[in-house]
Amino acid sequence: MLFINRLFSGGVAVPHRKDTAEIETVVMDIPSKVIIPMAQHSGAPCRPTVKTGDIVKVGQLIGESDAYISAPIHSSVSGVVKRVEPMLYASGHLVMSVEIEADKKQELSEDIKAPVVNSREQFIEAIRRSGLVGLGGAGFPSHVKLSPPKDKKIDYLIINGAECEPYITSDYRECIEFAPYIIKGIQLALDMLEIPRAIIGIEDNKPKAINLLKEKSKNDSRISVYSLPSRYPQGAEKTLIYTVTGRKVPPGKLPADVGCIVFNVNSISFMAKYIETGIPLIKKRVTVDGNVVREPKNVEVLIGTSIGDVFEFCGGFVSSPYKVLMGGPMMGIAQYSLETSVIKNTNAILAFDKKEGDLPPETPCIRCGRCATVCPMNLLPQEINRFVMAGRYDELHKYHVLDCIECGNCSYICPAKRHLVQSIRLGKDAVRRNAKKA
Amino acid sequence: MTEIGIPVIIVSGLGLLFGLLLSYASKKFEVKPDEKIEIIRGLLPGANCGACGFTGCDLYAEAVAGGAGINLCPVGGMDLAEKLAEIMGKETAACEKYIARVMCKGTWDNVSIKYDYDGIVDCRAAAQMAGGPSSCIYGCEGMGSCKKVCLFGAIEVENGLARIIEEKCAGCGKCIAECPKGIIKMVPARSEYSVSCSNHEKGAVARKNCKVACIACQRCVKECPENAITIVDYCAVIDPGKCVNCGKCILVCPTGAISKYTGYQ
């Protein structure tokens, strides 16, 4: 095992709260209906290929797009299509979705067969068909990541198992339960893309996962396992690349520009599973936790299941939830309805009572500068906040507002409890809008 | 004494020389400003709102003196256009007075609240959070971003709804650019009736989200003697160019989505 002393600037030591880490993943019962949104990835949304009344089977294609940056969407249950119309999505907006009433027979579609993969092109095409997107949270279509421009030499495949957000343990459970698949997926990607080395990065608060993966990969000299310092946001793409390789991704550039491709452990092990079985991405392990959930645990959920059903499966709520989050407490999106469905890149759903979930009132900035010291991108959140609140959007580019990764460190550390991330998000929106106008 | 005396004499001599040169040059090469520009600038309202299409009143004054249209200033309106026509020796061009109107009646009594919002008090910030705390995603959020940009104090926010005080509205259009929902529209001031709803959901959904939503029932469309009302995406729109202010539509509207505005006379 390699220990690393290199550490990105900024970052905070958030409480881990990984209480669900040692509980084995439970497969959830098939829900009576699923609502599958047509935009579960960054890029162009899909258009539905089924209509009301159609009979669909598990793994059948129900949404696709001609755009390059997009990923096809498959049915997670067998049953009848009830509705095809805009429905509530995790962001709170309405997105074109397909509602399927499940017949609970889970008949597999005839289209499912293990793909033949002998070349780079076949591999990338197979991954595109599988509907795989970045399962770490960003949801970037994987086949796009796998095909970097020809002139960019890739020399590192980085596997992200850092899982730096509090509560979430779904990546950890993948390492413990499916370590052979992770290694198989890495070997497959290394062979197909002709990359010389792979590094698995895991935070040092998960020694069991580190030792297990090291054990499984000892016969392959191309793969090394790094123990990373536990510091949020260690699992952010740019900070991870810096910690394991010492390379800095310049603003506005991609990891491929510094010779790296980064995949989440879930994504890479899914690749191996898909090549073996041919079953597309239709289920996801989700950490269900928070202080009002009766039985916190990791649940394997069919995509499209409503979060209300998942909470119900975990014993329901001890008391009525005050705040429900999709994602971790640092970056997750608050939900106002339990009807939103689990999508491809959902890795946790958390529910808290008023004591845990309430935000303290905002007070004036005391100019302590702690937000600037914890920012992993070396930005000045207090200055950006000041300019945004004054409506001076045209000066924001000087403060590199678009480089913000919205990790939430500044808001977390702020003693005045200012809404720093929200103001930065507002600033980003304004800068993008002005750029479009110009 | 001479050690300090010589520099003093040199510096004051130079000062005197340059002073004389500059005062000579300023007389010799003087450019007389166009008197018209100053007079016009004095007549303009001085709000620098930019509604004329020029950056501030100074530039519009120059443009008018240079031959630009005299009826571009909505703040000054017809009075100003007449005065400018006199100065420029042009014919008075018609200048229709326009005012802004919030096409929403979604006060907290009419809509329900989806979630408690405790973030930044700004409409655009709230709109990023699932379209704002109001159950109607098309409606006013009542955070007052429009009120902040209004130079004329013509916007009030009461009970979660922005309202334009029509007698104060100059029609500069700043609020329209600011509203993230795009529910503020410019209408001719003489038009008294507007459909105060921007909801484009189907009738049943719209009604569920807001008590006074337009449900696209077509009754006003059939009632209107001038055929001035059309339904666009499940929401009625009155064409002010055809509307004769008869007020028949407001009588048949089952939800009360159509309002009468009499603030501007």
XYZ file of C-alpha atoms in Angstrom:
703
model
C 0.000 0.000 0.000
C 1.231 3.464 -0.831
C 0.695 6.307 1.530
C 0.534 9.764 0.102
C 1.761 12.894 1.751
C 0.647 15.161 -1.026
C -2.535 17.011 -0.147
C -4.634 19.465 -2.093
C -4.916 22.932 -0.609
C -8.008 23.702 1.396
C -10.501 21.047 2.364
C -12.143 20.369 5.688
C -12.315 17.406 8.017
C -16.021 16.643 7.949
C -17.498 14.064 10.327
C -17.628 10.668 8.596
C -20.847 9.200 10.022
C -20.461 6.082 7.879
C -22.770 4.079 10.143
C -24.097 1.918 7.328
C -20.626 0.788 6.214
C -20.681 -2.707 7.703
C -24.309 -3.518 6.875
C -24.647 -5.755 3.844
C -26.567 -4.387 0.856
C -30.209 -5.473 0.756
C -32.064 -5.898 -2.526
C -35.317 -3.978 -2.480
C -38.633 -5.549 -3.518
C -39.926 -4.619 -6.937
C -42.044 -1.476 -6.560
C -45.571 -1.329 -7.973
C -44.539 1.415 -10.391
C -41.426 3.201 -11.533
C -41.041 6.687 -12.988
C -37.995 6.842 -15.222
C -36.864 10.358 -16.231
C -35.394 10.867 -19.695
C -32.544 13.083 -18.447
C -30.417 11.130 -15.995
C -27.066 12.345 -17.308
C -25.219 15.497 -18.284
C -25.843 16.285 -21.918
C -28.800 16.001 -24.249
C -31.951 14.453 -22.730
C -33.351 11.330 -24.371
C -36.639 11.145 -26.216
C -38.985 8.339 -25.165
C -39.208 5.440 -27.627
C -42.286 3.913 -25.981
C -45.847 5.217 -25.735
C -48.717 4.793 -23.302
C -50.044 1.222 -23.311
C -46.840 -0.418 -24.586
C -45.675 -3.576 -22.847
C -42.024 -3.375 -21.854
C -39.566 -5.875 -20.416
C -36.565 -5.512 -18.147
C -33.640 -3.940 -19.952
C -35.688 -2.785 -22.932
C -34.640 0.515 -24.470
C -37.185 3.202 -23.561
C -35.282 6.377 -24.307
C -32.486 7.360 -26.654
C -30.922 10.375 -28.280
C -28.890 11.021 -31.400
C -26.633 13.451 -29.557
C -23.095 12.279 -28.792
C -23.084 13.425 -25.161
C -26.070 11.408 -23.977
C -26.786 7.905 -22.701
C -29.673 5.580 -23.569
C -32.244 4.722 -20.899
C -33.655 1.244 -20.252
C -36.684 -0.050 -18.432
C -35.909 -1.387 -14.964
C -39.097 -3.460 -14.650
C -41.380 -5.475 -16.889
C -44.892 -4.128 -17.185
C -47.115 -1.622 -18.962
C -46.326 1.996 -19.781
C -48.924 4.121 -18.005
C -47.877 7.694 -18.764
C -45.311 9.491 -20.910
C -45.234 13.135 -19.843
C -43.176 15.651 -17.855
C -42.960 14.569 -14.226
C -41.147 15.695 -11.109
C -37.396 15.207 -11.276
C -34.670 15.242 -8.619
C -33.817 18.871 -9.406
C -37.400 19.838 -8.532
C -38.266 20.701 -12.116
C -40.482 18.774 -14.489
C -38.695 16.457 -16.909
C -40.121 14.157 -19.588
C -40.506 10.770 -17.891
C -41.972 7.337 -18.511
C -44.150 5.769 -15.833
C -44.274 1.966 -15.937
C -46.638 -0.160 -13.885
C -44.666 -3.245 -12.868
C -46.139 -6.725 -13.307
C -43.477 -8.011 -10.857
C -42.541 -10.897 -13.190
C -39.268 -9.175 -14.172
C -39.103 -10.831 -17.591
C -35.832 -10.061 -19.332
C -35.916 -8.404 -22.721
C -34.874 -10.554 -25.721
C -32.341 -7.881 -26.687
C -30.151 -8.688 -23.710
C -27.064 -10.654 -24.600
C -23.466 -10.348 -23.489
C -21.651 -8.062 -25.945
C -18.664 -9.286 -27.949
C -15.731 -7.066 -27.070
C -12.473 -7.524 -28.915
C -11.402 -4.006 -29.817
C -11.425 -0.502 -28.448
C -14.316 0.523 -30.738
C -16.429 -2.470 -29.749
C -15.783 -1.770 -26.083
C -16.769 1.898 -26.294
C -19.877 1.028 -28.328
C -20.867 -1.619 -25.773
C -20.501 0.861 -22.914
C -22.576 3.396 -24.843
C -25.351 0.840 -25.271
C -25.232 -0.101 -21.600
C -26.432 3.394 -20.667
C -23.584 3.817 -18.193
C -23.005 7.304 -16.807
C -20.599 8.445 -14.082
C -22.086 6.810 -10.996
C -20.138 9.008 -8.575
C -22.688 11.777 -8.902
C -21.985 13.938 -11.936
C -23.638 11.528 -14.371
C -21.344 12.224 -17.310
C -21.851 9.611 -20.073
C -19.031 7.063 -19.712
C -18.511 6.308 -23.388
C -17.550 9.965 -23.908
C -14.958 9.717 -21.123
C -13.602 6.520 -22.665
C -12.954 8.209 -26.005
C -10.560 11.084 -25.375
C -9.227 13.025 -28.399
C -6.587 11.075 -30.364
C -3.812 13.583 -29.648
C -4.172 13.217 -25.865
C -2.013 10.429 -24.448
C -3.692 8.829 -21.451
C -1.259 7.310 -18.977
C -3.372 6.987 -15.827
C -6.703 5.324 -15.225
C -7.827 6.585 -11.816
C -10.503 4.711 -9.921
C -12.328 6.882 -7.433
C -13.289 5.132 -4.236
C -12.598 8.094 -1.985
C -16.228 8.588 -1.005
C -15.500 11.697 1.023
C -19.077 12.795 1.748
C -20.455 11.989 5.187
C -23.029 9.178 5.504
C -22.543 7.702 2.015
C -21.175 4.146 1.945
C -22.412 2.833 -1.399
C -18.938 2.924 -3.007
C -17.454 1.218 0.038
C -20.001 -1.602 -0.155
C -19.147 -2.028 -3.849
C -15.455 -2.447 -2.909
C -16.287 -5.016 -0.228
C -18.948 -6.959 -2.132
C -17.693 -6.769 -5.716
C -13.908 -6.341 -5.494
C -13.229 -8.986 -8.214
C -15.492 -7.099 -10.630
C -13.714 -3.829 -9.903
C -10.356 -5.428 -10.743
C -11.825 -7.146 -13.821
C -13.308 -3.835 -15.010
C -9.994 -2.066 -14.548
C -8.117 -4.752 -16.477
C -10.670 -4.584 -19.261
C -10.379 -0.800 -19.548
C -6.564 -0.921 -19.397
C -6.409 -3.565 -22.148
C -8.959 -1.952 -24.415
C -7.691 1.616 -24.149
C -4.003 0.664 -23.876
C -3.414 2.618 -20.698
C -0.214 1.607 -18.852
C -1.272 2.185 -15.224
C -4.303 2.247 -12.983
C -4.560 3.726 -9.507
C -7.381 2.997 -7.091
C -7.707 5.861 -4.604
C -9.533 5.199 -1.323
C -9.641 7.380 1.786
C -7.708 6.018 4.757
C -10.842 5.715 6.894
C -11.711 2.574 4.893
C -8.746 0.252 5.593
C -10.784 -2.895 4.931
C -11.536 -1.839 1.368
C -7.935 -0.808 0.760
C -6.564 -4.145 1.984
C -9.132 -6.174 0.068
C -8.486 -4.417 -3.239
C -4.755 -4.643 -2.689
C -5.101 -8.371 -2.094
C -7.214 -8.852 -5.233
C -4.898 -6.795 -7.452
C -1.557 -8.191 -6.298
C -1.139 -10.314 -9.461
C -1.441 -7.325 -11.757
C 1.536 -4.988 -11.536
C -0.320 -2.272 -13.493
C -2.781 -1.653 -10.678
C -1.838 0.086 -7.450
C -4.014 1.020 -4.502
C -3.444 4.371 -2.813
C -4.569 5.294 0.652
C -5.679 8.928 0.527
C -5.902 11.345 3.446
C -9.509 11.655 4.634
C -10.241 15.222 3.796
C -13.339 16.544 2.059
C -13.540 16.915 -1.016
C -10.929 14.243 -1.688
C -13.236 12.486 -4.132
C -13.734 15.512 -6.392
C -12.190 14.729 -9.771
C -9.641 17.530 -9.816
C -8.477 17.126 -6.214
C -8.203 13.345 -6.656
C -6.046 13.718 -9.770
C -3.788 16.131 -7.923
C -3.458 13.881 -4.888
C -2.566 10.729 -6.787
C -0.526 12.116 -9.697
C 0.533 15.623 -8.665
C -0.992 17.016 -11.868
C -3.239 20.037 -11.856
C -6.161 20.191 -14.260
C -6.173 23.778 -15.613
C -9.418 25.757 -15.300
C -11.893 24.842 -18.008
C -9.945 21.723 -19.030
C -10.783 18.037 -18.639
C -8.830 15.251 -16.900
C -7.857 13.920 -20.360
C -5.825 17.120 -20.850
C -3.444 15.946 -18.106
C -3.474 12.334 -19.270
C -6.011 10.936 -16.804
C -9.392 9.237 -16.972
C -11.317 9.000 -13.718
C -14.056 6.463 -12.984
C -16.023 5.733 -9.859
C -15.613 2.204 -8.434
C -19.278 1.530 -9.166
C -18.869 2.557 -12.817
C -15.814 0.381 -13.417
C -17.312 -2.704 -11.796
C -20.529 -2.153 -13.750
C -18.459 -2.310 -16.957
C -17.189 -5.772 -16.004
C -20.680 -6.930 -15.027
C -22.169 -5.606 -18.270
C -19.607 -7.314 -20.473
C -20.397 -10.544 -18.614
C -24.214 -10.400 -18.600
C -25.329 -7.717 -21.026
C -27.871 -6.321 -18.552
C -27.876 -2.522 -18.935
C -27.794 -0.038 -16.064
C -31.179 -0.547 -14.393
C -30.354 -0.659 -10.693
C -28.290 1.302 -8.250
C -27.023 0.864 -4.717
C -28.296 3.719 -2.582
C -27.306 4.571 0.992
C -30.430 5.322 3.027
C -29.504 7.140 6.227
C -30.266 10.131 8.413
C -31.516 10.405 11.947
C -35.212 9.896 11.189
C -34.783 6.731 9.107
C -35.756 3.680 11.160
C -33.325 1.166 9.604
C -30.421 2.920 7.838
C -28.727 0.637 5.291
C -27.563 0.256 1.723
C -30.333 -0.787 -0.620
C -30.102 -2.025 -4.193
C -32.868 -0.085 -5.896
C -34.329 -0.327 -9.395
C -33.920 2.967 -11.223
C -37.177 4.884 -11.222
C -38.308 3.762 -7.767
C -39.684 6.709 -5.794
C -37.612 7.742 -2.774
C -40.748 7.408 -0.644
C -40.868 3.674 -1.487
C -37.187 3.297 -0.609
C -37.686 4.968 2.795
C -40.720 2.744 3.319
C -38.573 -0.312 2.622
C -36.128 0.903 5.287
C -38.822 0.873 7.948
C -40.174 4.339 7.260
C -39.548 7.353 9.437
C -39.185 7.533 13.217
C -40.586 11.054 13.185
C -41.678 13.197 10.276
C -38.662 14.336 8.229
C -37.818 18.038 8.094
C -35.284 17.800 5.287
C -34.843 15.070 2.691
C -31.673 15.118 0.620
C -30.793 13.319 -2.579
C -27.028 12.893 -2.372
C -24.741 13.663 0.538
C -25.189 16.412 3.123
C -22.475 18.569 1.524
C -23.629 18.556 -2.101
C -27.021 16.835 -2.103
C -30.188 18.416 -3.425
C -33.047 18.969 -0.989
C -36.296 17.350 -2.089
C -39.734 18.692 -1.350
C -41.610 15.603 -2.433
C -41.094 11.899 -1.749
C -42.303 11.164 -5.279
C -39.010 11.922 -7.022
C -37.373 8.804 -8.349
C -33.949 7.300 -7.857
C -31.870 7.897 -10.979
C -28.600 6.505 -12.305
C -26.322 8.803 -10.357
C -28.197 8.811 -7.046
C -25.862 7.419 -4.404
C -27.662 8.340 -1.194
C -30.995 9.535 0.118
C -30.949 11.056 3.562
C -33.703 12.284 5.853
C -33.213 14.534 8.888
C -35.359 16.079 11.591
C -35.520 19.803 12.301
C -32.637 19.716 14.774
C -30.222 18.251 12.208
C -31.613 19.704 9.031
C -32.407 23.309 9.879
C -30.111 26.025 8.611
C -29.152 28.722 11.129
C -30.056 32.280 10.106
C -27.615 34.216 7.955
C -25.592 36.960 9.696
C -23.174 39.558 8.280
C -19.727 38.482 7.082
C -17.044 39.018 9.716
C -14.180 38.865 7.190
C -12.438 35.954 8.881
C -11.419 34.453 5.527
C -11.991 30.856 6.581
C -13.999 30.171 3.411
C -10.956 31.076 1.332
C -8.667 28.785 3.345
C -10.922 25.741 2.927
C -11.706 26.234 -0.777
C -10.092 23.367 -2.721
C -10.116 25.467 -5.895
C -8.398 28.431 -4.179
C -11.270 30.825 -4.811
C -12.428 33.745 -2.649
C -16.024 32.866 -1.723
C -16.481 35.938 0.459
C -15.590 38.263 -2.430
C -17.802 36.394 -4.897
C -20.640 36.583 -2.376
C -20.126 40.326 -2.000
C -20.220 40.954 -5.745
C -23.229 38.709 -6.317
C -25.216 40.328 -3.517
C -24.444 43.737 -5.021
C -25.533 42.519 -8.461
C -22.111 43.256 -9.991
C -22.108 40.132 -12.148
C -19.863 41.529 -14.868
C -16.867 41.564 -12.523
C -17.252 37.960 -11.391
C -15.039 36.452 -14.073
C -12.056 38.069 -12.338
C -12.763 35.810 -9.389
C -12.955 32.651 -11.563
C -16.426 31.906 -10.371
C -16.902 29.207 -13.022
C -14.135 27.096 -11.455
C -16.219 26.492 -8.332
C -17.037 22.802 -7.916
C -19.838 23.567 -5.418
C -18.362 21.227 -2.814
C -19.950 23.229 -0.009
C -16.832 23.701 2.137
C -17.224 27.480 2.373
C -20.830 27.323 3.544
C -19.914 24.504 5.957
C -17.092 26.421 7.620
C -18.633 29.921 7.602
C -19.132 31.106 11.190
C -21.628 33.709 9.978
C -23.613 30.959 8.180
C -23.718 32.877 4.938
C -25.272 31.206 1.898
C -21.992 31.215 0.018
C -22.525 28.275 -2.336
C -25.958 29.505 -3.298
C -24.614 32.935 -4.150
C -21.784 31.404 -6.176
C -24.300 29.274 -8.053
C -26.290 32.426 -8.749
C -23.110 34.138 -9.952
C -22.234 31.229 -12.244
C -25.689 31.384 -13.758
C -25.332 35.134 -14.371
C -21.873 34.777 -15.936
C -23.114 32.032 -18.275
C -26.140 34.143 -19.184
C -23.971 37.189 -19.953
C -21.617 35.065 -22.034
C -24.558 33.823 -24.075
C -25.775 37.384 -24.608
C -22.388 38.678 -25.741
C 19.725 81.908 -0.813
C 20.599 81.516 -4.494
C 20.719 77.684 -4.081
C 16.979 77.645 -3.485
C 16.185 80.799 -5.457
C 17.190 79.449 -8.884
C 14.969 76.310 -8.798
C 12.049 78.354 -7.507
C 12.426 80.809 -10.371
C 12.760 77.995 -12.951
C 9.720 76.071 -11.732
C 7.464 79.106 -11.418
C 8.711 80.341 -14.807
C 7.784 77.020 -16.405
C 4.416 77.062 -14.669
C 3.691 80.530 -16.006
C 4.809 79.550 -19.519
C 2.638 76.417 -19.685
C -0.279 78.279 -18.171
C -0.138 80.901 -20.853
C 0.246 78.302 -23.606
C -2.733 76.296 -22.345
C -4.997 79.314 -21.982
C -4.065 80.442 -25.493
C -4.715 76.972 -26.895
C -8.055 76.662 -25.166
C -9.244 79.885 -26.798
C -7.707 79.207 -30.172
C -8.900 75.588 -30.599
C -12.191 75.858 -28.745
C -14.992 73.494 -29.905
C -18.369 75.022 -29.204
C -20.722 72.364 -27.771
C -23.995 71.969 -29.625
C -26.414 74.050 -27.596
C -29.223 71.804 -28.679
C -27.675 68.819 -26.918
C -27.651 70.691 -23.636
C -31.218 71.839 -24.016
C -32.382 68.360 -24.956
C -30.447 66.844 -22.100
C -32.233 69.243 -19.771
C -35.606 68.096 -21.037
C -34.901 64.371 -20.739
C -36.014 62.784 -17.457
C -32.478 61.873 -16.411
C -33.358 58.411 -15.162
C -30.641 56.784 -17.306
C -32.858 53.724 -17.606
C -31.783 52.807 -21.124
C -35.283 52.146 -22.417
C -34.631 54.306 -25.496
C -31.920 51.921 -26.599
C -29.054 54.295 -25.803
C -26.731 54.106 -22.814
C -28.220 56.780 -20.619
C -29.847 60.143 -21.222
C -26.607 61.903 -22.321
C -26.142 59.627 -25.294
C -29.804 59.814 -26.252
C -29.603 63.622 -26.173
C -26.654 63.501 -28.567
C -28.491 61.012 -30.741
C -31.594 63.218 -30.942
C -29.458 66.200 -31.899
C -27.847 63.947 -34.512
C -31.229 63.095 -36.009
C -32.441 60.041 -34.086
C -36.121 59.473 -33.397
C -37.741 61.892 -30.982
C -40.298 59.461 -29.600
C -38.009 56.826 -28.138
C -38.171 57.898 -24.500
C -41.043 56.058 -22.795
C -40.457 57.885 -19.523
C -41.029 61.347 -20.996
C -43.838 60.079 -23.168
C -45.911 62.292 -25.472
C -45.092 65.584 -23.693
C -41.403 65.090 -24.207
C -41.823 63.977 -27.805
C -43.727 67.205 -28.574
C -41.055 69.388 -26.994
C -38.278 67.553 -28.788
C -40.178 67.883 -32.076
C -40.340 71.645 -31.568
C -36.603 71.944 -30.892
C -35.602 69.710 -33.743
C -38.157 71.186 -36.115
C -39.639 67.760 -36.782
C -43.220 66.658 -36.903
C -44.597 65.178 -33.718
C -44.561 61.409 -33.997
C -47.057 59.321 -32.089
C -45.680 57.973 -28.830
C -47.765 55.272 -27.220
C -47.295 55.119 -23.476
C -46.375 51.655 -22.336
C -46.317 50.342 -18.788
C -45.216 47.093 -17.207
C -47.719 44.643 -15.755
C -47.151 41.529 -13.622
C -49.093 38.730 -15.276
C -49.702 36.801 -12.074
C -52.134 36.932 -9.181
C -50.452 34.227 -7.136
C -50.426 35.703 -3.656
C -49.777 33.290 -0.808
C -53.577 33.089 -0.396
C -53.988 31.753 -3.918
C -51.040 29.384 -4.240
C -49.764 26.820 -1.775
C -46.191 26.620 -0.508
C -44.072 23.698 -1.721
C -41.260 24.083 0.808
C -39.819 26.566 3.295
C -37.236 28.649 1.517
C -34.475 30.048 3.706
C -31.814 30.925 1.143
C -30.800 34.204 -0.469
C -33.688 36.635 -0.924
C -33.506 36.888 -4.694
C -35.963 35.610 -7.291
C -33.336 34.008 -9.507
C -31.729 32.189 -6.564
C -35.110 30.865 -5.460
C -36.016 29.876 -9.026
C -32.952 27.614 -9.119
C -34.451 25.674 -6.210
C -37.178 23.675 -7.938
C -38.678 26.793 -9.489
C -39.249 28.608 -6.216
C -41.313 27.879 -3.112
C -44.660 28.642 -4.769
C -46.687 25.668 -6.012
C -47.001 27.357 -9.409
C -43.662 27.151 -11.182
C -44.667 29.856 -13.646
C -45.788 32.404 -11.079
C -44.327 35.294 -9.104
C -41.986 34.371 -6.285
C -42.389 37.604 -4.388
C -38.710 38.002 -3.474
C -38.675 41.467 -5.002
C -35.807 41.293 -7.493
C -37.870 43.535 -9.785
C -38.446 45.989 -6.957
C -34.687 46.277 -6.425
C -33.999 47.362 -10.007
C -36.950 49.745 -10.390
C -35.627 53.311 -10.571
C -39.034 54.867 -10.096
C -40.245 53.105 -6.956
C -43.118 51.725 -8.976
C -43.066 48.139 -7.685
C -44.466 46.871 -4.416
C -44.272 43.333 -3.097
C -47.186 42.264 -0.919
C -48.056 38.808 0.286
C -45.701 37.068 -2.098
C -46.717 38.962 -5.221
C -45.093 41.890 -6.996
C -47.498 44.622 -8.065
C -46.769 47.574 -10.301
C -48.058 50.968 -9.265
C -49.133 52.031 -12.703
C -49.099 55.806 -12.192
C -45.423 55.611 -11.223
C -44.335 53.147 -13.902
C -42.267 54.826 -16.600
C -42.154 51.808 -18.885
C -38.379 51.471 -18.947
C -38.533 47.667 -18.926
C -35.781 47.033 -16.379
C -37.987 44.740 -14.311
C -38.814 42.652 -17.372
C -35.172 41.814 -17.889
C -34.752 40.983 -14.205
C -37.710 38.631 -13.721
C -36.485 35.015 -13.992
C -40.005 33.778 -14.726
C -40.605 36.305 -17.499
C -44.049 37.163 -16.152
C -43.759 40.952 -16.419
C -45.068 42.167 -19.757
C -45.169 45.560 -21.426
C -48.676 46.703 -22.366
C -50.070 49.994 -23.693
C -51.190 52.087 -20.735
C -54.649 52.629 -22.235
C -55.369 48.896 -22.172
C -57.379 48.188 -19.038
C -57.731 44.416 -19.124
C -55.074 41.745 -18.899
C -55.029 38.023 -18.224
C -52.992 38.059 -15.018
C -51.676 34.549 -15.348
C -48.665 33.001 -17.030
C -49.313 29.367 -16.201
C -48.879 27.059 -19.157
C -50.013 23.865 -17.475
C -53.215 22.083 -18.408
C -56.323 23.467 -16.736
C -56.707 20.911 -13.964
C -53.043 21.102 -12.939
C -52.997 24.880 -13.125
C -56.107 25.114 -10.965
C -54.637 22.724 -8.413
C -51.514 24.871 -8.118
C -53.251 28.241 -7.999
C -56.830 29.265 -7.264
C -56.828 32.107 -9.799
C -55.004 30.431 -12.669
C -56.133 30.630 -16.276
C -57.461 27.176 -17.095
C -57.751 27.803 -20.830
C -61.530 27.217 -20.783
C -62.016 29.388 -23.913
C -64.977 31.285 -22.454
C -63.335 34.689 -22.821
C -62.228 33.774 -26.327
C -65.847 33.116 -27.326
C -67.171 36.156 -25.470
C -64.763 38.727 -26.913
C -66.569 40.748 -29.645
C -63.266 41.907 -31.136
C -61.588 38.452 -31.275
C -58.758 39.949 -29.279
C -58.180 36.911 -27.058
C -56.249 33.800 -28.041
C -55.124 30.793 -26.024
C -51.376 30.227 -26.240
C -50.110 27.074 -24.517
C -53.080 26.727 -22.157
C -53.054 30.409 -21.172
C -55.242 33.187 -22.567
C -53.607 36.310 -23.953
C -55.378 39.586 -24.770
C -54.043 41.416 -27.803
C -54.025 45.069 -26.630
C -54.044 46.245 -30.231
C -57.516 44.762 -30.736
C -58.919 45.185 -27.223
C -61.501 47.971 -26.883
C -61.758 47.801 -23.067
C -65.340 46.550 -23.147
C -64.788 44.346 -20.129
C -66.952 41.436 -21.244
C -64.175 38.908 -20.715
C -63.794 39.632 -17.026
C -67.489 38.816 -16.477
C -67.245 35.291 -17.876
C -63.866 34.251 -16.444
C -64.636 31.406 -13.992
C -61.389 31.656 -12.013
C -60.864 35.403 -11.912
C -57.633 35.247 -13.869
C -58.546 38.377 -15.858
C -58.028 41.676 -14.061
C -59.052 45.247 -14.646
C -56.297 47.804 -14.228
C -57.328 51.408 -13.773
C -54.203 52.801 -12.127
C -53.091 54.683 -15.198
C -55.520 57.306 -16.432
